Short mmCIF file of N, CA and C and ligand atoms in Angstrom, two decimals:
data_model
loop_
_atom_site.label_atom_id
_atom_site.label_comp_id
_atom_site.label_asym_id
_atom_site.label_seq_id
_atom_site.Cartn_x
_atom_site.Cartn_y
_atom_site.Cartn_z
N UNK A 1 27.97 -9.29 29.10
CA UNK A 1 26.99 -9.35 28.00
C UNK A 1 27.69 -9.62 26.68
N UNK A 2 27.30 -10.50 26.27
CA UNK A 2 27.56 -11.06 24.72
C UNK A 2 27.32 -9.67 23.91
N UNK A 3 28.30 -9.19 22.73
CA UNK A 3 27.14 -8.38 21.51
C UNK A 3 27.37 -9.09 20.41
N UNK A 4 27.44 -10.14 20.49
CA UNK A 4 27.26 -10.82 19.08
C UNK A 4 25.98 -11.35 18.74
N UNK A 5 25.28 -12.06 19.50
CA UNK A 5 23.53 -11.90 18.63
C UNK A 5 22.93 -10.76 19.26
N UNK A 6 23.05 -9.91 20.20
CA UNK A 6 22.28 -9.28 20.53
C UNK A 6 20.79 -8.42 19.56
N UNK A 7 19.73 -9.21 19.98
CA UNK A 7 18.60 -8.54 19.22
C UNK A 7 17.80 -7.26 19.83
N UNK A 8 17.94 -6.72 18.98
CA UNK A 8 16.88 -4.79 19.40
C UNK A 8 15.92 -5.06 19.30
N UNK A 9 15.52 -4.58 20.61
CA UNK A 9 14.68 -4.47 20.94
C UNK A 9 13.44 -3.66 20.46
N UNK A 10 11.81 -4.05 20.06
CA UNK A 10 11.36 -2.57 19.28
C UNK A 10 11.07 -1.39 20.36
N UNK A 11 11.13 -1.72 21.17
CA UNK A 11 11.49 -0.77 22.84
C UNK A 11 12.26 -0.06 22.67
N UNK A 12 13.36 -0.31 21.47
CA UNK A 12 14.72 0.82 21.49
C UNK A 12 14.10 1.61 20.08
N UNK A 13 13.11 1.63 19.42
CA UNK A 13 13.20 2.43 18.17
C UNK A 13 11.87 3.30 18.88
N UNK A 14 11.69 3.67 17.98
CA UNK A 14 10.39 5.14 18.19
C UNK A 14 8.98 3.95 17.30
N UNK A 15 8.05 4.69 18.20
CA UNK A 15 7.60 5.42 18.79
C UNK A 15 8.23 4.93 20.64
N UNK A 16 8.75 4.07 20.98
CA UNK A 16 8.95 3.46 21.94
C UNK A 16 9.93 4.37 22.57
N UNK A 17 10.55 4.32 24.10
CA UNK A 17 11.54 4.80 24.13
C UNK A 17 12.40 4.00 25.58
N UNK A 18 13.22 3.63 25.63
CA UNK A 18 13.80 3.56 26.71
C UNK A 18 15.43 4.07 26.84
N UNK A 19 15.76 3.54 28.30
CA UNK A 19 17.41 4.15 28.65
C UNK A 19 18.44 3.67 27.59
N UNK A 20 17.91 2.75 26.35
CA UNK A 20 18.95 2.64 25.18
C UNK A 20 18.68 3.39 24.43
N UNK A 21 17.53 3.71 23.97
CA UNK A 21 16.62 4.62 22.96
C UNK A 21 17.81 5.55 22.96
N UNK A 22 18.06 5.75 21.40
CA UNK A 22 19.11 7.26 20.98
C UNK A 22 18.57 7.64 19.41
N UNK A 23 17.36 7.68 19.36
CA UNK A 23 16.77 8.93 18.45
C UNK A 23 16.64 10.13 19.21
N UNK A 24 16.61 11.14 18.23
CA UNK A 24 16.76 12.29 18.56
C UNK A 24 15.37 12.75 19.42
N UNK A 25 15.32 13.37 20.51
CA UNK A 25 13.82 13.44 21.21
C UNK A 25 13.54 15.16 20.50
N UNK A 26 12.54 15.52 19.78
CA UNK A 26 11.62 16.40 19.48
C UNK A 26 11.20 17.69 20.58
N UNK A 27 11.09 18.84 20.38
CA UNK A 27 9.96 19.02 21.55
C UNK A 27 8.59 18.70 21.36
N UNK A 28 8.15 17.95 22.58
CA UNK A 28 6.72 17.49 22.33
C UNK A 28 5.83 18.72 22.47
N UNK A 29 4.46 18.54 21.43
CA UNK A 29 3.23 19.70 21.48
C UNK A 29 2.44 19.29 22.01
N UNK A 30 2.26 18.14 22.11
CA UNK A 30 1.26 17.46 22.86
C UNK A 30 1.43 16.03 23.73
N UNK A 31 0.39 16.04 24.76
CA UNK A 31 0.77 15.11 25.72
C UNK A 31 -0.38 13.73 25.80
N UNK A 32 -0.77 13.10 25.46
CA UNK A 32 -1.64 11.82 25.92
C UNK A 32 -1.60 10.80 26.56
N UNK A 33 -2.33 10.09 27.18
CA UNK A 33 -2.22 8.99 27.84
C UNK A 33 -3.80 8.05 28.11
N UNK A 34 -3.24 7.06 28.65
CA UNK A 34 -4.57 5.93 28.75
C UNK A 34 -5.15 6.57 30.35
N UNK A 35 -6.21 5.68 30.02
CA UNK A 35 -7.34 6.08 31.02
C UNK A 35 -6.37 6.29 32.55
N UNK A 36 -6.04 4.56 32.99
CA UNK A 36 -5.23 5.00 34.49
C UNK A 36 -4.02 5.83 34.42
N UNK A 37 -3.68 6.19 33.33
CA UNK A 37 -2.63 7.00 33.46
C UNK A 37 -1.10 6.32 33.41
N UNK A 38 -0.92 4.78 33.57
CA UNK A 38 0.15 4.51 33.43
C UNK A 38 0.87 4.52 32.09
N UNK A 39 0.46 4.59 31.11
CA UNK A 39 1.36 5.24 29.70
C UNK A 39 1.08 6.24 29.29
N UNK A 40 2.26 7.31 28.94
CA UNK A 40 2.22 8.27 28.77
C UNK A 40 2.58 8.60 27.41
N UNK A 41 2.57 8.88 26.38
CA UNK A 41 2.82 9.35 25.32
C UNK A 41 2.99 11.78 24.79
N UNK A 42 4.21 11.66 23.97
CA UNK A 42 3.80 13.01 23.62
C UNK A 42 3.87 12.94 22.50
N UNK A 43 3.87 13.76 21.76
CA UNK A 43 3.55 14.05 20.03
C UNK A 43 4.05 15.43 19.62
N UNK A 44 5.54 15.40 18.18
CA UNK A 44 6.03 16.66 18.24
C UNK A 44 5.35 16.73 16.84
N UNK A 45 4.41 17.06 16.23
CA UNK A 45 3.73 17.21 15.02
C UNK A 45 3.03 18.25 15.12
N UNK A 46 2.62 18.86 14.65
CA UNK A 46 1.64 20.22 14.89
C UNK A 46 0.32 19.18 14.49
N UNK A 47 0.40 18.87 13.35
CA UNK A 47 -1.15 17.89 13.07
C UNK A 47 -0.50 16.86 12.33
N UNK A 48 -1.66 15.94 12.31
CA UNK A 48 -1.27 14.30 11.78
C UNK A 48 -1.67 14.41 9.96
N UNK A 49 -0.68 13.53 9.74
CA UNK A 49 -0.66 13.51 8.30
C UNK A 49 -1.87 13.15 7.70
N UNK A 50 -2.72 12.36 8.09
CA UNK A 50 -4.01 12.77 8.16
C UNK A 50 -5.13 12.08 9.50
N UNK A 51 -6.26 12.31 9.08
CA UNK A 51 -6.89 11.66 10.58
C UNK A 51 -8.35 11.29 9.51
N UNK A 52 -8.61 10.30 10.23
CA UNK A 52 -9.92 9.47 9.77
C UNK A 52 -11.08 8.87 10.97
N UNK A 53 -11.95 8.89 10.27
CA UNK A 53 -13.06 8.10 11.22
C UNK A 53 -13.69 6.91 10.25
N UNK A 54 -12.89 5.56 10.68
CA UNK A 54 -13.48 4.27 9.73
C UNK A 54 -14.20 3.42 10.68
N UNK A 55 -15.39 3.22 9.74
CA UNK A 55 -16.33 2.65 10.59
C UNK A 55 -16.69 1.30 10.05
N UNK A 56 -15.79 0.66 10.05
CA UNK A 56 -15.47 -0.88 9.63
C UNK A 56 -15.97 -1.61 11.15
N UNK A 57 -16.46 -3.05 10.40
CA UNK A 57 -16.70 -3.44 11.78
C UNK A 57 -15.75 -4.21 12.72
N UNK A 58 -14.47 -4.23 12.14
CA UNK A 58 -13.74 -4.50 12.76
C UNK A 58 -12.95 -3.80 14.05
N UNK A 59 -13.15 -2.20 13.69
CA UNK A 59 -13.14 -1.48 14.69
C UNK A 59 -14.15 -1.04 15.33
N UNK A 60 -15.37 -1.60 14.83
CA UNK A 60 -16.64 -1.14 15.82
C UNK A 60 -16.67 -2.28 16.64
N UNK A 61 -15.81 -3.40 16.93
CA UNK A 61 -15.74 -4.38 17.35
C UNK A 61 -14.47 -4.42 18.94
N UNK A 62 -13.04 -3.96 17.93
CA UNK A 62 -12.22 -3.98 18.67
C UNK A 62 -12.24 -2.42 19.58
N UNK A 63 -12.61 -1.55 19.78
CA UNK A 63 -12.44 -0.44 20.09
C UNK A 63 -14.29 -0.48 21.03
N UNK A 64 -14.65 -1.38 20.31
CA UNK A 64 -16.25 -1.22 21.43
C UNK A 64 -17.20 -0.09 20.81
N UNK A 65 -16.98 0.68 19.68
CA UNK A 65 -17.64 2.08 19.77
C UNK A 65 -18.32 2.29 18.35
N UNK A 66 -18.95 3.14 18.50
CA UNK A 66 -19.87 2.83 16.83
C UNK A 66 -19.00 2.95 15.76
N UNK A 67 -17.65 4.04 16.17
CA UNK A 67 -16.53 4.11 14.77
C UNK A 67 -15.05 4.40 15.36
N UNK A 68 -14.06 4.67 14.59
CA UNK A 68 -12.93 4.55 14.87
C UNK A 68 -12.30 5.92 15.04
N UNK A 69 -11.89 7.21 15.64
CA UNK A 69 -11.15 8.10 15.41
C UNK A 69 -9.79 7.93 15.72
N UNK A 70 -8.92 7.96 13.97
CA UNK A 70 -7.11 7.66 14.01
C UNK A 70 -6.70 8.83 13.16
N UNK A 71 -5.47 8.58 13.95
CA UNK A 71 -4.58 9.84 13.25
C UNK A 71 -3.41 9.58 13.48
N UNK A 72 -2.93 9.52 11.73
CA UNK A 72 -1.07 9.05 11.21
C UNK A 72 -0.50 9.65 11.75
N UNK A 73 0.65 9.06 11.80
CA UNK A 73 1.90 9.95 12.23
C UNK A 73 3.45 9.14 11.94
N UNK A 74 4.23 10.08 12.04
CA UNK A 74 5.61 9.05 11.43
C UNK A 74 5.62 8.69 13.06
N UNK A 75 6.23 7.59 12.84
CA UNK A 75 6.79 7.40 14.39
C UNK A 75 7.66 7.96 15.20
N UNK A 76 8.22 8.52 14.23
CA UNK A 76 9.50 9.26 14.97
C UNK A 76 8.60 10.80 15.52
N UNK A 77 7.05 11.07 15.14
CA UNK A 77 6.43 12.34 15.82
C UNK A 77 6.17 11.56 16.82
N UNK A 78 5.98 9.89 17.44
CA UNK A 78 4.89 9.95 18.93
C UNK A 78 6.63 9.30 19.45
N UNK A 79 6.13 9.63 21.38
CA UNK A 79 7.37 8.75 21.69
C UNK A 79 6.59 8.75 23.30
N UNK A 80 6.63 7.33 23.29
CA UNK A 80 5.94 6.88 25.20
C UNK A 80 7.07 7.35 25.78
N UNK A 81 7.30 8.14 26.43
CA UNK A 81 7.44 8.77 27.77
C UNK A 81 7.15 8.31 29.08
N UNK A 82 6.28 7.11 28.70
CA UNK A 82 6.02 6.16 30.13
C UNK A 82 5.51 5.08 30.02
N UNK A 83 5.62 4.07 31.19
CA UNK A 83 4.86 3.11 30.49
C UNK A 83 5.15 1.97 29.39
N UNK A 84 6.22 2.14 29.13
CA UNK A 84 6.30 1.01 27.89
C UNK A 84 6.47 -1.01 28.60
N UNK A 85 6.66 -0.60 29.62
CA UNK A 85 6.48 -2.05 30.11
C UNK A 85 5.02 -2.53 30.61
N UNK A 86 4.07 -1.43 30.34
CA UNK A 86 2.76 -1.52 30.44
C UNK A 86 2.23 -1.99 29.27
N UNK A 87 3.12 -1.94 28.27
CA UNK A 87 2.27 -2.33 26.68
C UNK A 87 2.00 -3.85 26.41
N UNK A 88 0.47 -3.82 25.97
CA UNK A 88 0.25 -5.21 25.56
C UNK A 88 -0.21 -5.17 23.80
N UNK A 89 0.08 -5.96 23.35
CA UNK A 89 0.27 -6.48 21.67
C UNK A 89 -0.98 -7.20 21.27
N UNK A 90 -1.32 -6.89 20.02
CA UNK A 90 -2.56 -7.52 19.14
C UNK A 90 -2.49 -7.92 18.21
N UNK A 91 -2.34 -8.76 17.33
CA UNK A 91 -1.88 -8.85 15.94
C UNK A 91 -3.13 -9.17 15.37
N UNK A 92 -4.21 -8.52 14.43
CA UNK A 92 -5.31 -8.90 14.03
C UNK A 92 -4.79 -9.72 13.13
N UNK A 93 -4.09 -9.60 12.55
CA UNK A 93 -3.68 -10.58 11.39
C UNK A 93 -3.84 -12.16 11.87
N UNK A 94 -2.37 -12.07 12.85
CA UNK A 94 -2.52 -13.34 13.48
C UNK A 94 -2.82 -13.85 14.42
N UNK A 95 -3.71 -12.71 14.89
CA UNK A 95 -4.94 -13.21 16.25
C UNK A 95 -3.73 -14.20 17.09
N UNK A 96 -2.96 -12.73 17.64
CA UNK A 96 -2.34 -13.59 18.48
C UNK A 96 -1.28 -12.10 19.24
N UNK A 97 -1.15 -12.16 20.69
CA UNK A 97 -0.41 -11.17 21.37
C UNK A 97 0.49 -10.77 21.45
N UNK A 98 0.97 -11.72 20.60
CA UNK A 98 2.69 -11.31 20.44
C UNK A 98 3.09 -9.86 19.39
N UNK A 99 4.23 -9.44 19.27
CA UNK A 99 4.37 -8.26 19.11
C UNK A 99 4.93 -8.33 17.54
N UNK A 100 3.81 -7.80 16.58
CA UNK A 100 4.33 -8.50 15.17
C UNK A 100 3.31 -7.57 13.99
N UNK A 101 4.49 -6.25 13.65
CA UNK A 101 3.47 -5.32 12.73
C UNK A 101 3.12 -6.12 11.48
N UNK A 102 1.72 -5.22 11.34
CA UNK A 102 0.93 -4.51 11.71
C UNK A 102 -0.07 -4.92 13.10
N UNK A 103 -0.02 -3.88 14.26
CA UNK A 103 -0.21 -4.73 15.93
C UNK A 103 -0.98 -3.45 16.47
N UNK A 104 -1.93 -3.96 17.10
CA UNK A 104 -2.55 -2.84 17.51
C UNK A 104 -2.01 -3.19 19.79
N UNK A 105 -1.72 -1.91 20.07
CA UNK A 105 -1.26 -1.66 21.20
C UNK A 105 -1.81 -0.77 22.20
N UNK A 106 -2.02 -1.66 23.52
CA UNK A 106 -2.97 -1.14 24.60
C UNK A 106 -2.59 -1.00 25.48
N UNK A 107 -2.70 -0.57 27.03
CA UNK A 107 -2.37 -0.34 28.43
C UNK A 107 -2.74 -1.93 28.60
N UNK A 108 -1.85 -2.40 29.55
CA UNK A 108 -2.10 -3.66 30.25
C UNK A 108 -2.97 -3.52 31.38
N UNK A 109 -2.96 -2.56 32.17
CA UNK A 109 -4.07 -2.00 32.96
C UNK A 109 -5.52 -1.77 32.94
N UNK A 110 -5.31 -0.80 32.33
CA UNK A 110 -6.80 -0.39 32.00
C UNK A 110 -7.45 -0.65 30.47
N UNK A 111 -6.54 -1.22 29.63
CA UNK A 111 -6.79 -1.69 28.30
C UNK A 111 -7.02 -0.53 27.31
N UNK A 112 -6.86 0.65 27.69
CA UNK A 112 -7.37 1.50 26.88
C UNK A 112 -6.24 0.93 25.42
N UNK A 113 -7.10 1.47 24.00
CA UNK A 113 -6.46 1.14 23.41
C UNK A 113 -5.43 2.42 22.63
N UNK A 114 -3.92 2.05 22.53
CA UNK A 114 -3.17 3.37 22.02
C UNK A 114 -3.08 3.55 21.13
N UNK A 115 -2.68 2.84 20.13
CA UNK A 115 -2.39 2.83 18.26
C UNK A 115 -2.24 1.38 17.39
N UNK A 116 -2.28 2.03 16.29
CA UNK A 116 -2.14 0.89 15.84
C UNK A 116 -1.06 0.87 15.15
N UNK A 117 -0.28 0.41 15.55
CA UNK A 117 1.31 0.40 14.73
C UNK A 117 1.83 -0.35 13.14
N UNK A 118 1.70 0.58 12.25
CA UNK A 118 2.11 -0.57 11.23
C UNK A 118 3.25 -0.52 10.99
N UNK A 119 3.83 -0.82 9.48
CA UNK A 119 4.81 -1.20 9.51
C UNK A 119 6.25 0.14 9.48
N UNK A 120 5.68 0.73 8.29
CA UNK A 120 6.30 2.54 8.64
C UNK A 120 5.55 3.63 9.19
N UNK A 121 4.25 3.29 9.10
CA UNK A 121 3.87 4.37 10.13
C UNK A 121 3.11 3.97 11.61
N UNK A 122 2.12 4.92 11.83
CA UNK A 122 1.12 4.61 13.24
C UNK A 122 0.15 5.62 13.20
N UNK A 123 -0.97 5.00 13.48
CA UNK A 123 -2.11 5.75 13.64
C UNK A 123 -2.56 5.84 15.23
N UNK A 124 -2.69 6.75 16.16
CA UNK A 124 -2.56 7.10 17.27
C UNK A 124 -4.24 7.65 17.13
N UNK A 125 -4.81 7.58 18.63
CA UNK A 125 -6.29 7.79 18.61
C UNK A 125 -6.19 9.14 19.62
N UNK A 126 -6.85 10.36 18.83
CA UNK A 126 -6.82 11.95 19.30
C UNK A 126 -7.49 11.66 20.41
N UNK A 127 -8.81 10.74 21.06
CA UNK A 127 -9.58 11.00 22.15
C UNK A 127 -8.59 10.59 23.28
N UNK A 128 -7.23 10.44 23.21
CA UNK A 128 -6.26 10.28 24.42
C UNK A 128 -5.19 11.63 24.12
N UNK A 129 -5.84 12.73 23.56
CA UNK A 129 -5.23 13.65 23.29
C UNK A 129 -5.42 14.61 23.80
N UNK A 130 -4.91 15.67 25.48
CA UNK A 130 -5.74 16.58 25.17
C UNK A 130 -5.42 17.83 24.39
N UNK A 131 -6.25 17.87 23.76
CA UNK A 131 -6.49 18.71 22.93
C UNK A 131 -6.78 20.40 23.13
N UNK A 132 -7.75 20.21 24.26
CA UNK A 132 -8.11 21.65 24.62
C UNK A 132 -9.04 22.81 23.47
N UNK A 133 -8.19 23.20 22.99
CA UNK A 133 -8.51 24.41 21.85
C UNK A 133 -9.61 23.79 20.76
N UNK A 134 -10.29 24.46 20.26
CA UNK A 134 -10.65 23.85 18.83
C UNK A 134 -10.04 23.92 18.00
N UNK A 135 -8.92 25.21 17.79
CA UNK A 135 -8.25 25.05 16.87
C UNK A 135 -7.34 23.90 16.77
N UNK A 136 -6.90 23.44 18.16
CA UNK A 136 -5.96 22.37 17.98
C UNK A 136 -6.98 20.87 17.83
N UNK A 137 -8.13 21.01 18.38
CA UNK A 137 -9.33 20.01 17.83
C UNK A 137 -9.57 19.85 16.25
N UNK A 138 -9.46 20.75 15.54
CA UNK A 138 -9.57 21.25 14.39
C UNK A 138 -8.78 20.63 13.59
N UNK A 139 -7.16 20.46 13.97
CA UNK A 139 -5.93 19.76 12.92
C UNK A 139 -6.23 18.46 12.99
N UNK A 140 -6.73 18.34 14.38
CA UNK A 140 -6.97 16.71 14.19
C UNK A 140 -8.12 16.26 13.61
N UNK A 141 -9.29 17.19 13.58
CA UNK A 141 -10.52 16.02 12.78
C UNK A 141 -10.34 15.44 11.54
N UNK A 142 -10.86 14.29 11.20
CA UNK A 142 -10.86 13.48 9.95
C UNK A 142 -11.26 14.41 8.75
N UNK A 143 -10.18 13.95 7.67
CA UNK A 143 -9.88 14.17 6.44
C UNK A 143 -11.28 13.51 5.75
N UNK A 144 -11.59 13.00 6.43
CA UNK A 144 -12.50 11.22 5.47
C UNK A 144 -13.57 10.34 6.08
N UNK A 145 -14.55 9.82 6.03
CA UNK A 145 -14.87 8.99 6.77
C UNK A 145 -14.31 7.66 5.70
N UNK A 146 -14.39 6.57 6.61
CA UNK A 146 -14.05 5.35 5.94
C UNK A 146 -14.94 4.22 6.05
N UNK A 147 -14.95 3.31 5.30
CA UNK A 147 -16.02 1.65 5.06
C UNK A 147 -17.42 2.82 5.98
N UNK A 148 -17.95 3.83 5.37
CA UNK A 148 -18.95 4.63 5.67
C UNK A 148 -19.96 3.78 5.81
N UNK A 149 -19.88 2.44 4.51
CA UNK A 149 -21.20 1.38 3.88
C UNK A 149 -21.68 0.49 5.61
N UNK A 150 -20.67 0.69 6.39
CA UNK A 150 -20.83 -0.34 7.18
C UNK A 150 -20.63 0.19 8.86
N UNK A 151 -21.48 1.59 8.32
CA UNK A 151 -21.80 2.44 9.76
C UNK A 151 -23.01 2.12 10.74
N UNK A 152 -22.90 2.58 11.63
CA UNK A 152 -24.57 2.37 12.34
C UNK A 152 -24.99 3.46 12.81
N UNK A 153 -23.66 4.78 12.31
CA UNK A 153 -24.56 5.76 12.84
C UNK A 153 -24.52 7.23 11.04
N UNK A 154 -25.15 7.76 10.75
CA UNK A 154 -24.92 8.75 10.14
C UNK A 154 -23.85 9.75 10.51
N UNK A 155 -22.81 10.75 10.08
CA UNK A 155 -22.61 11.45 10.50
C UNK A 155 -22.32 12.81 9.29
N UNK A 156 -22.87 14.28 10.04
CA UNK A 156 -23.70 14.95 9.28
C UNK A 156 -22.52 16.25 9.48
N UNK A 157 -21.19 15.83 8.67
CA UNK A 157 -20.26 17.00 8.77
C UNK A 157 -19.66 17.10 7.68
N UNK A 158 -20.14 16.93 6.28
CA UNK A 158 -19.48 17.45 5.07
C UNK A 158 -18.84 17.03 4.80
N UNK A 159 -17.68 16.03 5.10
CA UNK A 159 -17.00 15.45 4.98
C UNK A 159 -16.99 14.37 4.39
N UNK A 160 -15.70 13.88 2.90
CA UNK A 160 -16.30 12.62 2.30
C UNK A 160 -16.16 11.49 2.73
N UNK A 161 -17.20 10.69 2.44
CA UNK A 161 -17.54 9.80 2.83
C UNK A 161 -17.41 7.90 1.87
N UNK A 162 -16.07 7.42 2.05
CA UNK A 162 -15.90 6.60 1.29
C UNK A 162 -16.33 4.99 1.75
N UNK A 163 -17.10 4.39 0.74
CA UNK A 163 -17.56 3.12 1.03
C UNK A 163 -16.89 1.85 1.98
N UNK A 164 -15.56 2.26 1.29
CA UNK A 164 -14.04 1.49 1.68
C UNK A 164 -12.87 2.14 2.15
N UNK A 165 -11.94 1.97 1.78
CA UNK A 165 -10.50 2.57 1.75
C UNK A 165 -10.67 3.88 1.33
N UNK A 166 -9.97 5.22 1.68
CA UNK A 166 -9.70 6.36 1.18
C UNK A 166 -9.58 6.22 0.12
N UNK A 167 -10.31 7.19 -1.09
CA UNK A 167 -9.46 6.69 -2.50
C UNK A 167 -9.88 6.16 -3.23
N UNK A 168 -10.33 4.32 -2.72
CA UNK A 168 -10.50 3.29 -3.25
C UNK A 168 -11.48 3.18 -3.62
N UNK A 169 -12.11 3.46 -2.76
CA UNK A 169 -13.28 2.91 -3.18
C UNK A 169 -14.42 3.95 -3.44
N UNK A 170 -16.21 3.57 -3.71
CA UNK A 170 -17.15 5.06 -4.01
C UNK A 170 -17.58 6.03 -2.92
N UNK A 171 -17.59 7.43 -3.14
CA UNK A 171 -18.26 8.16 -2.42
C UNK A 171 -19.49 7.66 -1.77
N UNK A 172 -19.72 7.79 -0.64
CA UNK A 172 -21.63 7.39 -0.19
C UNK A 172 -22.44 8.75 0.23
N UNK A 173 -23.55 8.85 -0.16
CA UNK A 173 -24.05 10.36 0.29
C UNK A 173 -24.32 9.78 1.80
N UNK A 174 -24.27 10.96 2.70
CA UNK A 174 -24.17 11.23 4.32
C UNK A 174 -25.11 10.43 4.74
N UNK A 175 -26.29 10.75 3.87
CA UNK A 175 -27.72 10.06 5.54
C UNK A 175 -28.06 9.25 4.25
N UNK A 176 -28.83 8.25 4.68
CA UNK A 176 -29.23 6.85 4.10
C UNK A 176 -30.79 7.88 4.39
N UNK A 177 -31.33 8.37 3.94
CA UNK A 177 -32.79 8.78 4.30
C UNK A 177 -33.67 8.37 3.09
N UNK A 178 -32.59 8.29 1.67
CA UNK A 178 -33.17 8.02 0.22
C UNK A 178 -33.66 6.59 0.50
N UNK A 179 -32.79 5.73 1.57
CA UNK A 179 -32.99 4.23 2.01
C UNK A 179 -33.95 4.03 3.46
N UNK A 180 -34.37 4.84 3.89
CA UNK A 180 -35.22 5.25 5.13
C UNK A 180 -36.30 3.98 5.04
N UNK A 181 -36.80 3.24 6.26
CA UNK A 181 -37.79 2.20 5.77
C UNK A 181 -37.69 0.82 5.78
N UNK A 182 -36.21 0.90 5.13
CA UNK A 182 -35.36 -0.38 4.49
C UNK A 182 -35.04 -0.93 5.70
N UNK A 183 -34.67 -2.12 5.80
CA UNK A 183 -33.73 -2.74 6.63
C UNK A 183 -32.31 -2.29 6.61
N UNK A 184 -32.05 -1.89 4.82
CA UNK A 184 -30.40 -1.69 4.24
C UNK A 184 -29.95 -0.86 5.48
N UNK A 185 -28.21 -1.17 5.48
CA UNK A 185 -27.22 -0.53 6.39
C UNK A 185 -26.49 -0.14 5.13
ZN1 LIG B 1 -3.78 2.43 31.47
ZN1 LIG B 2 -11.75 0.20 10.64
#
């Protein structure tokens, strides 16, 4: 083997892991995986730096479901434990499969979808989490809802509710009932 161009692999950094992989391994708190079970992921974080439910239609699109539940994490908290030759690549950007952050990443199998990897961090989806406890249900629920403006469903948990981006953009009150009647979304 040559090591003069040799290129690394993102298989060798975290969240990824293989027999080159030499970050330090964590003890994991938690264990997840896709539907058939061929990738395995654990998670040494007690809770995610934060967790959201954005209901953009881009993820009511790619994910199939009325909204999105994600939750940050440095990469160096998730690490596949299995499976990484099961991973298939998304690049919404450049609508194209190749492997190129910001990339959203799925089971080749069963397609479930795992995270979405950006460039320093990753947002990992809790419903491949088990969770068990409420209290440990609890660290993970959303901080936020997100692009709220462009929901199809209400949701009635106190929680704020931003038009757009965290932050960015305006508060929306919870139920559209003041708009009841309307066609408006
Ligand atoms: Zn799978
Ligand atoms: Zn979204």
């Amino acid at each position: 083997m040559e090591h003069t161009h040799v290129e690394v692999s993102h298989l060798q950094r975290p969240p990824y892991s293989s027999e080159d992989s030499n970050y330090p391994i964590a003890q994991p708190l938690y264990t997840g995986a896709c539907f058939c079970g061929a990738v395995v992921f654990t998670v040494s974080r007690q809770a995610p730096l934060d967790a959201r439910f954005c209901h953009c239609t881009t993820c009511q699109t790619l994910h199939a479901a009325p909204f999105q539940w994600a939750a940050i994490f440095e990469k160096t908290d998730v690490r596949f434990v299995q499976g990484t030759a099961e991973l298939v690549y998304w690049s919404s950007r450049k609508k194209s499969g190749e492997y190129s952050l910001p990339c959203k990443v799925s089971c080749r199998r069963c397609r479930t979808p795992l995270m979405d990897e950006g460039r320093r961090m990753l947002m990992l989806f809790p419903s491949l989490i088990k969770l068990g406890t409420a209290e440990r249900r609890e660290k993970f629920y959303p901080s936020c809802h997100m692009f709220y403006g462009q929901r199809v469903v209400d949701v009635k948990d106190g929680k704020p509710k931003f038009s757009g981006r965290k932050g960015e953009s305006k508060l929306l009150p919870e139920t559209s009932e003041s708009s009841m009647g309307t066609t408006e979304r």
